[in-house]
Coordinates of C-alpha atoms and ligand atoms in Angstrom, one line a residue:
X1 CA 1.0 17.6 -24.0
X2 CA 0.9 15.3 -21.3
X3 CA 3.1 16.2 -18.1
X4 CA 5.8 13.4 -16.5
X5 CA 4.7 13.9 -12.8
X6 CA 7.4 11.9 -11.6
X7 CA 10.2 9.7 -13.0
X8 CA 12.5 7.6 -11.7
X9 CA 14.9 4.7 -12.0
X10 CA 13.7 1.3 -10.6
X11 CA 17.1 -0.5 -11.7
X12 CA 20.6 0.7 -13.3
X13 CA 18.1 0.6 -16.5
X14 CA 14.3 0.4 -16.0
X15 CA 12.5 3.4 -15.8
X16 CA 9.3 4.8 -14.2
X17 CA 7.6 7.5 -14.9
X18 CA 3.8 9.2 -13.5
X19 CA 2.3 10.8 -16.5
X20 CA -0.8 13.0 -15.9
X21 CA -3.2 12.0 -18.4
X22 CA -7.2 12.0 -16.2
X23 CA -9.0 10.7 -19.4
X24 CA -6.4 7.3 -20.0
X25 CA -7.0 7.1 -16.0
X26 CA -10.3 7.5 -16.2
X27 CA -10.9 4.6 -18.5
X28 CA -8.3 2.4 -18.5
X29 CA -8.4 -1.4 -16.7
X30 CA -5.5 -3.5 -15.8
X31 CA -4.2 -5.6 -19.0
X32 CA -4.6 -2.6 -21.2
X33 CA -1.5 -0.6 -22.9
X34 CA -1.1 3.1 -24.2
X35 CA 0.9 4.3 -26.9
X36 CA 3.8 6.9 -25.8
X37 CA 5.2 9.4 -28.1
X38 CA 8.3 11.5 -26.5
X39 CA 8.4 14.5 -29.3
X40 CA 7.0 15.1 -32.8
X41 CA 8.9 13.2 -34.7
X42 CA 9.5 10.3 -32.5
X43 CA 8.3 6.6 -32.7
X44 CA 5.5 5.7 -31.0
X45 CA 5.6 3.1 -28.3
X46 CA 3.2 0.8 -27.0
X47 CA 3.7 0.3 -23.4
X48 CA 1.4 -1.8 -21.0
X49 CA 0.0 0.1 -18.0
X50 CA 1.6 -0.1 -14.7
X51 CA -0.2 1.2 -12.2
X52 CA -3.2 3.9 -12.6
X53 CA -5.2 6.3 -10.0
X54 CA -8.6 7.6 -11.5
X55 CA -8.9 10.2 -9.3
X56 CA -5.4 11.8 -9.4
X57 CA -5.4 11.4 -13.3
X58 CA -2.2 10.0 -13.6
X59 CA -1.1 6.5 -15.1
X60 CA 2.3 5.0 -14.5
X61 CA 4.4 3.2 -17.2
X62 CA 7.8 1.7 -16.7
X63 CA 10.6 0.7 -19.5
X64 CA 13.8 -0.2 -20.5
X65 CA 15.5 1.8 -23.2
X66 CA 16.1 -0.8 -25.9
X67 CA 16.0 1.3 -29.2
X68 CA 16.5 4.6 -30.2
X69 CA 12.7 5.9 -29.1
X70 CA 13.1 4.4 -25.4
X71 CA 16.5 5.7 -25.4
X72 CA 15.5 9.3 -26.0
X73 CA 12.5 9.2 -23.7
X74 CA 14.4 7.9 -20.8
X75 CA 16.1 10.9 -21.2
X76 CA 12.9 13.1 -20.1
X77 CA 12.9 14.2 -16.6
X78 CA 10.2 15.2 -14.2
X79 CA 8.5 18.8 -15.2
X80 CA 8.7 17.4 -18.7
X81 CA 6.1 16.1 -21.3
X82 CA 5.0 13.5 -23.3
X83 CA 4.5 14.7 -27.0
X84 CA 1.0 12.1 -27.4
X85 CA -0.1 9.4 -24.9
X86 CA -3.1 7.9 -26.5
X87 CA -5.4 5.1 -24.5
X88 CA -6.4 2.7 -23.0
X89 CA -5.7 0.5 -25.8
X90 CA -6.2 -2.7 -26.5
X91 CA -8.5 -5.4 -24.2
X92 CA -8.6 -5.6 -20.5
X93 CA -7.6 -8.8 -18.4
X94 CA -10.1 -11.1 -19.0
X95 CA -9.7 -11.4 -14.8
X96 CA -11.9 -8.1 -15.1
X97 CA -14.9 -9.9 -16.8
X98 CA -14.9 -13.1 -14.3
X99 CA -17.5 -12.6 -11.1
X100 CA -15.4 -11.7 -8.1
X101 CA -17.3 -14.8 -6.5
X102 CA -15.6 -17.3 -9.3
X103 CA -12.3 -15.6 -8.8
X104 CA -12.4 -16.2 -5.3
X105 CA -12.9 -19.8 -5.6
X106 CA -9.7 -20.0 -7.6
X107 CA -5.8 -20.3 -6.5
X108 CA -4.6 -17.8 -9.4
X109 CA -0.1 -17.4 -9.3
X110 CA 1.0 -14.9 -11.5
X111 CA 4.3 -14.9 -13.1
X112 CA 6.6 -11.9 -13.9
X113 CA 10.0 -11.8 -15.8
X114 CA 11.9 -8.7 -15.2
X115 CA 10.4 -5.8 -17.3
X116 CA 7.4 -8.0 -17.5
X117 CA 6.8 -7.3 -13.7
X118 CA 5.6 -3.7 -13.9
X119 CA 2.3 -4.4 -16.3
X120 CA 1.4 -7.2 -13.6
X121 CA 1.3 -4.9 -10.6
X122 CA -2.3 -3.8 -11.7
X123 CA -4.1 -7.2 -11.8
X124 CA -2.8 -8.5 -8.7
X125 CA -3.6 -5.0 -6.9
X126 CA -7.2 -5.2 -8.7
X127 CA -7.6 -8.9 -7.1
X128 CA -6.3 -7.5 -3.9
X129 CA -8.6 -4.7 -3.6
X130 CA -11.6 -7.3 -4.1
X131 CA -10.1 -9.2 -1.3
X132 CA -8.7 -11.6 -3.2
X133 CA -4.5 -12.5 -2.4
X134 CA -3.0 -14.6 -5.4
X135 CA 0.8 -15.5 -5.2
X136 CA 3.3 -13.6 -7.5
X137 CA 6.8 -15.0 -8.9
X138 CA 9.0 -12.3 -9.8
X139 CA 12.3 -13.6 -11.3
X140 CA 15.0 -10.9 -12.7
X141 CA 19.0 -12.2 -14.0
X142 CA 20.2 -10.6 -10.6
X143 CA 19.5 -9.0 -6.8
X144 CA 19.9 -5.6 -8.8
X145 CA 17.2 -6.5 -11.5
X146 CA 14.3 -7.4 -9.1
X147 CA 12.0 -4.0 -9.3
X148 CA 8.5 -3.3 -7.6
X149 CA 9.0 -5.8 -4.3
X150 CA 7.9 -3.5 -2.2
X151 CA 4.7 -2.7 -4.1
X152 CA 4.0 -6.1 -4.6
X153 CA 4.8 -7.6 -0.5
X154 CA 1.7 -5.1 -0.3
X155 CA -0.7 -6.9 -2.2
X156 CA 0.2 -10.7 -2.7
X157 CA 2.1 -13.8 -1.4
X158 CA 5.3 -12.7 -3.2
X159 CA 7.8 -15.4 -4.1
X160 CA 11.4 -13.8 -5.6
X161 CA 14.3 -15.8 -7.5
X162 CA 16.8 -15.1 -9.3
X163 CA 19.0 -16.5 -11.9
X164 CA 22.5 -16.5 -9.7
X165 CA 21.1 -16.7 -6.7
X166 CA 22.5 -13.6 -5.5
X167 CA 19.0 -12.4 -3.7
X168 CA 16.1 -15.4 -2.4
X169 CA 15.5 -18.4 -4.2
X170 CA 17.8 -19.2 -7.5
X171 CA 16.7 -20.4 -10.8
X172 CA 14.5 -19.6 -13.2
X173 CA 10.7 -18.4 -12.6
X174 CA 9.8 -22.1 -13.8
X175 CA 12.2 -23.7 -11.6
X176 CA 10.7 -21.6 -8.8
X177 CA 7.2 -22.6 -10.1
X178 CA 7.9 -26.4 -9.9
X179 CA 9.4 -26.0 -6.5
X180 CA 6.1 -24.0 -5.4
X181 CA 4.0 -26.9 -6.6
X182 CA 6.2 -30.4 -6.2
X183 CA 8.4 -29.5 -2.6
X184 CA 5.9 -26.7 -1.2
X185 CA 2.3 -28.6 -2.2
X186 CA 0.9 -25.8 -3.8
X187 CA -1.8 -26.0 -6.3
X188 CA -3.3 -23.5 -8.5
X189 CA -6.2 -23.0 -10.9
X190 CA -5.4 -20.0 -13.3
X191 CA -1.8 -18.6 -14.0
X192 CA -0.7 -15.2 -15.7
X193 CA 2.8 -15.0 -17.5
X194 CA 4.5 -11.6 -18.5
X195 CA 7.7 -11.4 -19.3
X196 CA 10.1 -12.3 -22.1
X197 CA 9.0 -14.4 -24.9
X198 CA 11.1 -17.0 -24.0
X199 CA 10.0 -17.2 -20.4
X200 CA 6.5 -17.6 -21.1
X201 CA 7.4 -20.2 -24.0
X202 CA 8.8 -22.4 -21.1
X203 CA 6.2 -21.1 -18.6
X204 CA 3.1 -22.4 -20.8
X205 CA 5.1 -26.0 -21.5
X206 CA 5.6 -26.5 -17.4
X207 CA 1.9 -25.2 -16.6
X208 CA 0.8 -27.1 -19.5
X209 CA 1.9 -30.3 -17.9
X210 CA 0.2 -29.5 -14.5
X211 CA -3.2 -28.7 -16.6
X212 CA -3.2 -25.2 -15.0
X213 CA -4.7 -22.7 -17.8
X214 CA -2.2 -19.7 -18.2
X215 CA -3.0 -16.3 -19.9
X216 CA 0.0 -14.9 -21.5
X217 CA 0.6 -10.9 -22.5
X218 CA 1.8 -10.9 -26.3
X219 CA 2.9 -7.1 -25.9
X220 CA 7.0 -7.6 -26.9
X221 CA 5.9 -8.7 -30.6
X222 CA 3.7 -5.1 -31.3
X223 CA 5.5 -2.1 -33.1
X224 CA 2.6 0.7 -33.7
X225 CA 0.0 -0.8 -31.8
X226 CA -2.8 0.1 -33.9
X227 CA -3.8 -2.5 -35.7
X228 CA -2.1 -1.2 -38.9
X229 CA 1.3 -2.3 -39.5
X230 CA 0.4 -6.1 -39.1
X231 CA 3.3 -6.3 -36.8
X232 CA 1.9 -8.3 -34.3
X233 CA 0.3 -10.9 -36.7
X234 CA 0.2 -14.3 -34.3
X235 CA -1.1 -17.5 -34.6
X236 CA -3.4 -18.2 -31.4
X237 CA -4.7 -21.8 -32.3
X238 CA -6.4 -22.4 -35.9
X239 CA -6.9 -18.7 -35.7
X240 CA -5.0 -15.1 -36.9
X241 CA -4.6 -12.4 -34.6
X242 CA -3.4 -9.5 -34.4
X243 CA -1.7 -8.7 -30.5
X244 CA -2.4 -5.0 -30.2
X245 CA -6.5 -5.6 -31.2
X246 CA -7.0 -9.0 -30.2
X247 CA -5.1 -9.2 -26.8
X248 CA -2.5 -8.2 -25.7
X249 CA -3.0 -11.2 -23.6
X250 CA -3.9 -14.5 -24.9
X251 CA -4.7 -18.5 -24.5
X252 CA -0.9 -19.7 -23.5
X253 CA -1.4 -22.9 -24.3
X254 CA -2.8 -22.1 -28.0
X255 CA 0.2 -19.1 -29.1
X256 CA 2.7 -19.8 -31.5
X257 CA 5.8 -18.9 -29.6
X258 CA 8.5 -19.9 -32.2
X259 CA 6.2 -18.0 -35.1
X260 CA 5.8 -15.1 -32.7
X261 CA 9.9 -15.3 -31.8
X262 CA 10.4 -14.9 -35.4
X263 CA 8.8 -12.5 -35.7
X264 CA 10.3 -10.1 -33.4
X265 CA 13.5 -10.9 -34.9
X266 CA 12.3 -9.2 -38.5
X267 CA 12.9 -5.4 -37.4
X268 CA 16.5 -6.2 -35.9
X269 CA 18.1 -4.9 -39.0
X270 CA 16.4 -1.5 -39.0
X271 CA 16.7 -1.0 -35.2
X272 CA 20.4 -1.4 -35.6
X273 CA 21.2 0.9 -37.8
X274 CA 19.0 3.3 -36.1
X275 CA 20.9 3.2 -33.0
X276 CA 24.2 3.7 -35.0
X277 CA 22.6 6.3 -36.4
X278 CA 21.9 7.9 -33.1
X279 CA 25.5 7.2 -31.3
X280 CA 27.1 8.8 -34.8
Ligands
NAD301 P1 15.2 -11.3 -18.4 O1 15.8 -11.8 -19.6 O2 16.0 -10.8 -17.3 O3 14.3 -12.5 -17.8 C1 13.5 -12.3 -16.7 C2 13.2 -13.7 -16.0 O4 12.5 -14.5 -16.9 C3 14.5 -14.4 -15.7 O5 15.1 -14.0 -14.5 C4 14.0 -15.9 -15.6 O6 13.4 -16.1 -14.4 C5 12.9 -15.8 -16.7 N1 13.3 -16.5 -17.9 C6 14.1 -16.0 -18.8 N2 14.4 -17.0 -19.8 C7 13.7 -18.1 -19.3 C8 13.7 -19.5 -19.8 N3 14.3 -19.8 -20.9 N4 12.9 -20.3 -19.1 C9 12.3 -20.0 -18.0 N5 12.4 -18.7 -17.4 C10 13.1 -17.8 -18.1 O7 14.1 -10.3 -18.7 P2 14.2 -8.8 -19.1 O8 15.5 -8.6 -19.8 O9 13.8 -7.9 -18.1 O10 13.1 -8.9 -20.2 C11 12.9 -8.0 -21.2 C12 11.9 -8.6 -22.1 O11 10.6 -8.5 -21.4 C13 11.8 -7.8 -23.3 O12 11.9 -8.7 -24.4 C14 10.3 -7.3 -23.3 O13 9.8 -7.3 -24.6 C15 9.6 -8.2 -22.3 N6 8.5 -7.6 -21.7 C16 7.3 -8.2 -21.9 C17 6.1 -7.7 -21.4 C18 4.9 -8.4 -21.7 O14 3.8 -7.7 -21.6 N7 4.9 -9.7 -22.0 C19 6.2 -6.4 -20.8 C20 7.4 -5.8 -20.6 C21 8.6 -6.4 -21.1
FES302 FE1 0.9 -3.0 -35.6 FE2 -0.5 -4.6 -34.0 S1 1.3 -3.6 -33.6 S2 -0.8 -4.2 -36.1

């Protein structure tokens, strides 16, 4: 069993919890994901890593109850215990692999869409602790939506919007972007997008026509995370692969976003009646 240190609400409906779990910590690198399982029979959930201390032993994970496994582990409480929580998991950042010398030569801006904002706290506080301070986009629907900002104003040159304007900029994280880059003269090298699908759909056509290369996290589209259920089946180029071996993060400018869109929509009929199931 693996004990919830500490859980708490970052929004009306994001979660947060500190799971101890030394040998995930121990190994784990930003970019990876674990798989959570909240009681015996329950689903189990792929969730990217948020934060992790190796000597504490704890990893952090945040979520947002969508279907009937999220629900019910939003519902556990600090004291209380995972059922399995299996990782690291899939590949690191490819940021881990470049020499800190090259990285530092780079303008790197990392963009994060609501949920999508938790699994980029590690990379940016990795790049920080190597003295290195990219700029961060966080963009969230509304004021009560925006999560980690004071995590983040720790360890980067945070830029927030959101999409009514009712805290900072307003608009979209692209809108945001092209404002950065056309009114503010900035210029960047290397960009990282994780958020919804759509966002980085319309992320990776902007950055595409500035020529800045942009890594992309493929995570939303993976069910057991595995490598079994051929769930996360994408088309990255000429080239198959499967999200939860292969990546999760990927080549923006070579992923089939409409395939990958598609995709997700497949399990929509099953999830549905599953939460019926679970409101009867
Ligand atoms: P959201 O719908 O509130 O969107 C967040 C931000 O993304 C918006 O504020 C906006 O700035 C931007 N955005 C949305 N649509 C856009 C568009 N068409 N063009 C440009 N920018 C756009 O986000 P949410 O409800 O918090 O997102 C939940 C989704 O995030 C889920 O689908 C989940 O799968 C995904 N998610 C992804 C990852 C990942 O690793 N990629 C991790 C966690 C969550
Ligand atoms: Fe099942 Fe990748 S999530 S194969």
């Amino acid at each position: 069993m693996y004990k919830i240190l500490y859980a708490d609400k970052l929004s009306e409906n994001i979660y947060r919890m500190v799971v101890d779990a030394p040998m995930v910590a121990r190994h784990c690198e930003p970019g990876q994901f674990i798989i959570a399982k909240a009681y015996e029979e329950g689903e189990r959930i792929p969730l990217t890593i948020c934060d992790f201390d190796r000597e504490k032993g704890t990893v952090t994970i945040v979520f947002q109850p969508i279907g009937v496994s999220t629900i019910e582990m939003a519902k556990l409480k600090t004291g209380d215990a995972f059922e399995d929580f299996v990782g690291p998991l899939g590949r690191p950042s490819d940021l881990i692999d470049t020499p800190v010398e090259e990285l530092k030569k780079k303008k790197i801006i990392f963009i994060a869409g609501g949920v999508g904002t938790a699994p980029v706290y590690p990379q940016v506080k990795w790049l920080h602790e190597r003295g290195i301070t990219a700029d961060v986009i966080i963009g969230a629907k509304t004021k009560d939506l925006v999560i980690m900002e004071k995590e983040f104003k720790e360890v980067c040159n945070l830029y927030i919007t959101t999409d009514d304007g009712s805290y900072q900029r307003k608009g979209m994280v692209t809108q945001c972007l092209q404002d950065l880059i056309e009114k503010e003269g900035k210029t960047y090298d290397h960009c990282v997008a994780i958020g919804p699908m759509i966002m980085m759909k319309f992320v990776v056509k902007m950055t595409k026509s500035y020529n800045i290369p942009t890594v992309v996290s493929m995570n939303p589209i993976m069910v057991d995370g595995t490598g079994m259920c051929g769930a996360c089946r994408l088309q990255v180029g000429d080239e198959i692969k499967f999200a939860c071996v292969d990546g999760p993060e990927f080549d923006g400018f070579l992923v089939d976003f409409d395939q990958a869109m598609k995709r997700m929509t497949m399990y929509k009929t099953e999830e549905g009646r599953a939460l019926l199931a679970l409101k009867e």
